[in-house]
């Protein structure tokens, strides 16, 4: 396996990523086995829609899950990342319906069985598409363990759950107002409805009192549903109408008489303050009707047409046509008082964009409230932890407002509801197995409920149905509950909380212990990524352009605890640059890397060695804490800072004199020591970076002479070697670092970057600092590219540039170095430029518009920028003074 071919000249991920994944798979590195000698670590992968394609949200969620799976695998856990896909009822059915539509075929033409067969065909074709994309990200799961929510064993779990809840009295059938799509002809959950702002009208209609003594005017946005009104409602506190409550009105265009009632749901400030109550076509009216025992009249049918319940002229009309007709008739007969323009939110079917018709129908429900108390308890008592913590409050809020869950869908694709009806005697039988005969009358005229279950009714069982529940399998015993669930917060309500309810209800245990909610990924302007805006970023395109490691690194680096990620595709360059930096560092180190990692002779180490060892070990120690607390951004940034700044910018640079100037043949002590340390650190770097950037690290590891022919992905994650952590050395080094940076800054400011012959002086009363400088003189001279640094007892007499580092003052005498006139001119130009920027900022800061509209952080940032420019100008002026 040891791949001793030469490293490529340049970092080119497309040359090795696919090859590396195959290497892992063929080695069996991701195989899941039951291993009782190890601790388990389990993550159920949120099952993507089977016909879906990968989006950036998957990119982020999969990276985070893979990060933990790889970290724990290397830490010696027996990991199981349960992969699978969701049959996604309505979404998949729609894909197939649309496909057939193009051929001029309706699903009714095929009939239920053939249509479902057709869907399976499409599903089979799509099935591996999204997994292949996930492989490109690097998902390290055992794909042979993949599950599908419509698999036989998962279907058995769904039926079992239904029957169990039914038998315990938590599932019931009832008339209910649901979101109905007249095009898809199915009930939709709230999450399947998009709220769209629409410009429409508010109509005011006069309803005459039945006793002939005046009238009451109602306000409505849906005049066509007045045909199904069963009351007029006012607020009980509304003095304008108090005397009318209890009276009756003649409902215009019909010959019905309906009551005026008082209910606090009515907003007295909305229109006239009186509203019509149409229980069958408005969820709020439905609630009002339940409180007041009002009848419901269905006036719009499942296709959006007016029913026989309405007066003759309106029957069979489309709901929109009916609206026009009703308005005309009201106008003609003098009932229409006023029409005003009005903007409001209208529910649209998220699949087909048809306006939702709230509608009364027979549906199956789960009484979530009665089975949710344990779901609250497990979070309250800390058994289940939610990261970031602020989501806990939202979790509890949702449980407080929990409602019945409508689980029936009028679709053909999904789990059939396990309820059977005897057509002979009317008996309803709920059964896990198919019913052929009626237990009461022995008739074989049995029909199964035509509806299917909401997709979430299968995915809420995911963490245990995938392991064989309700059977007591070995896998269930080993791998349940899971350790972590990673998901976007947008499905906290309709998936995550339901899984906790299901877990505690059916298994007595929470389904997982940690929940990590990822931010949502928005476009660079902060807008949601949506097809309609065409602002999505395709992860596969990013991988093709920058590599999977760049994608992974950048996404994790941008994952702060709080805000959503506003993603500019250019940000992936950062990940690519980092991979590139590591690649080049490896190439530099490669000739010095040894075949075995020898023990480090710490007592022979110089300050740079001790410092980098300390930095490395501090980083490893911190990483464990960041993993434990889901501080994702810090996982990425701490590795990044260590590799880029500490290791590449400083340590490797400091090694160069030893490697370049030493005679390799004689293998002097420092050379050997540094080669040893490079090997030791490179081995650590590849291991600690592997979970985050698996491809490049494996590729480089295959070139480590010390790899013994092994794969990195199954190596042990290195522990912390506390003995190397030294605050003193880190402090000492930090002093040198600041000193060298100051020298570089002074040189840069005076346009003397390229001068290597400069002589610096320093003045200090701190003997420790003096000792450090004297001891590290050679390295300081090398790293700062100067000729000399000398101690002086007092400030130089001639003109100088200076800088203060801790207790030490650094001087560069510039009398003969700088052309005074030219330098003053340069500084003056600089000041003019800065003053102009300052002026612009000042105008901005004083503008009322900016002060009132800009975000607090933006204002603070601008203020800071302003004061920094002010400071710099002062410094430059001071420099001019010193020169003159
Ligand atoms: Zn629809
Ligand atoms: Zn019967």
PDB file of N, CA, C and O and ligand atoms in Angstrom, residues 422-427 429 438-443 446, ligand 2:
ATOM      1  N   UNK A 422     -64.362  -3.018   7.049  1.00  0.00           N
ATOM      2  CA  UNK A 422     -65.253  -4.044   6.536  1.00  0.00           C
ATOM      3  C   UNK A 422     -66.391  -3.346   5.806  1.00  0.00           C
ATOM      4  O   UNK A 422     -67.113  -2.549   6.406  1.00  0.00           O
ATOM      5  N   UNK A 423     -66.524  -3.622   4.508  1.00  0.00           N
ATOM      6  CA  UNK A 423     -67.551  -2.951   3.723  1.00  0.00           C
ATOM      7  C   UNK A 423     -68.937  -3.532   4.044  1.00  0.00           C
ATOM      8  O   UNK A 423     -69.948  -2.962   3.678  1.00  0.00           O
ATOM      9  N   UNK A 424     -68.941  -4.662   4.735  1.00  0.00           N
ATOM     10  CA  UNK A 424     -70.198  -5.321   5.047  1.00  0.00           C
ATOM     11  C   UNK A 424     -70.819  -4.770   6.323  1.00  0.00           C
ATOM     12  O   UNK A 424     -71.959  -4.322   6.316  1.00  0.00           O
ATOM     13  N   UNK A 425     -70.029  -4.776   7.421  1.00  0.00           N
ATOM     14  CA  UNK A 425     -70.631  -4.339   8.688  1.00  0.00           C
ATOM     15  C   UNK A 425     -70.044  -3.011   9.175  1.00  0.00           C
ATOM     16  O   UNK A 425     -70.478  -2.486  10.189  1.00  0.00           O
ATOM     17  N   UNK A 426     -69.062  -2.496   8.457  1.00  0.00           N
ATOM     18  CA  UNK A 426     -68.546  -1.185   8.815  1.00  0.00           C
ATOM     19  C   UNK A 426     -67.465  -1.212   9.881  1.00  0.00           C
ATOM     20  O   UNK A 426     -66.978  -0.157  10.313  1.00  0.00           O
ATOM     21  N   UNK A 427     -67.028  -2.376  10.308  1.00  0.00           N
ATOM     22  CA  UNK A 427     -66.002  -2.442  11.354  1.00  0.00           C
ATOM     23  C   UNK A 427     -64.664  -1.880  10.867  1.00  0.00           C
ATOM     24  O   UNK A 427     -64.291  -2.049   9.704  1.00  0.00           O
ATOM     25  N   UNK A 429     -60.668  -2.035  11.466  1.00  0.00           N
ATOM     26  CA  UNK A 429     -59.673  -2.932  12.076  1.00  0.00           C
ATOM     27  C   UNK A 429     -58.278  -2.330  11.877  1.00  0.00           C
ATOM     28  O   UNK A 429     -57.884  -2.041  10.747  1.00  0.00           O
ATOM     29  N   UNK A 438     -63.251 -10.078   8.040  1.00  0.00           N
ATOM     30  CA  UNK A 438     -63.728  -9.275   9.160  1.00  0.00           C
ATOM     31  C   UNK A 438     -63.889 -10.164  10.390  1.00  0.00           C
ATOM     32  O   UNK A 438     -64.534 -11.217  10.312  1.00  0.00           O
ATOM     33  N   UNK A 439     -63.291  -9.816  11.512  1.00  0.00           N
ATOM     34  CA  UNK A 439     -63.402 -10.652  12.709  1.00  0.00           C
ATOM     35  C   UNK A 439     -64.843 -10.672  13.243  1.00  0.00           C
ATOM     36  O   UNK A 439     -65.213 -11.593  13.965  1.00  0.00           O
ATOM     37  N   UNK A 440     -65.651  -9.678  12.896  1.00  0.00           N
ATOM     38  CA  UNK A 440     -67.021  -9.639  13.418  1.00  0.00           C
ATOM     39  C   UNK A 440     -68.006 -10.422  12.540  1.00  0.00           C
ATOM     40  O   UNK A 440     -68.742 -11.263  13.025  1.00  0.00           O
ATOM     41  N   UNK A 441     -67.975 -10.120  11.242  1.00  0.00           N
ATOM     42  CA  UNK A 441     -69.017 -10.711  10.393  1.00  0.00           C
ATOM     43  C   UNK A 441     -68.464 -11.704   9.383  1.00  0.00           C
ATOM     44  O   UNK A 441     -69.188 -12.234   8.556  1.00  0.00           O
ATOM     45  N   UNK A 442     -67.138 -11.920   9.455  1.00  0.00           N
ATOM     46  CA  UNK A 442     -66.486 -12.910   8.605  1.00  0.00           C
ATOM     47  C   UNK A 442     -66.524 -12.572   7.107  1.00  0.00           C
ATOM     48  O   UNK A 442     -66.217 -13.396   6.274  1.00  0.00           O
ATOM     49  N   UNK A 443     -66.926 -11.348   6.783  1.00  0.00           N
ATOM     50  CA  UNK A 443     -66.971 -10.960   5.371  1.00  0.00           C
ATOM     51  C   UNK A 443     -65.552 -10.794   4.842  1.00  0.00           C
ATOM     52  O   UNK A 443     -64.624 -10.455   5.582  1.00  0.00           O
ATOM     53  N   UNK A 446     -63.182  -6.475   2.360  1.00  0.00           N
ATOM     54  CA  UNK A 446     -62.355  -5.605   3.211  1.00  0.00           C
ATOM     55  C   UNK A 446     -61.594  -4.615   2.339  1.00  0.00           C
ATOM     56  O   UNK A 446     -61.058  -4.999   1.296  1.00  0.00           O
TER      57      UNK A 446
HETATM   58 ZN1  LIG B   2     -67.609  -7.004   9.082  1.00  0.00          ZN
END
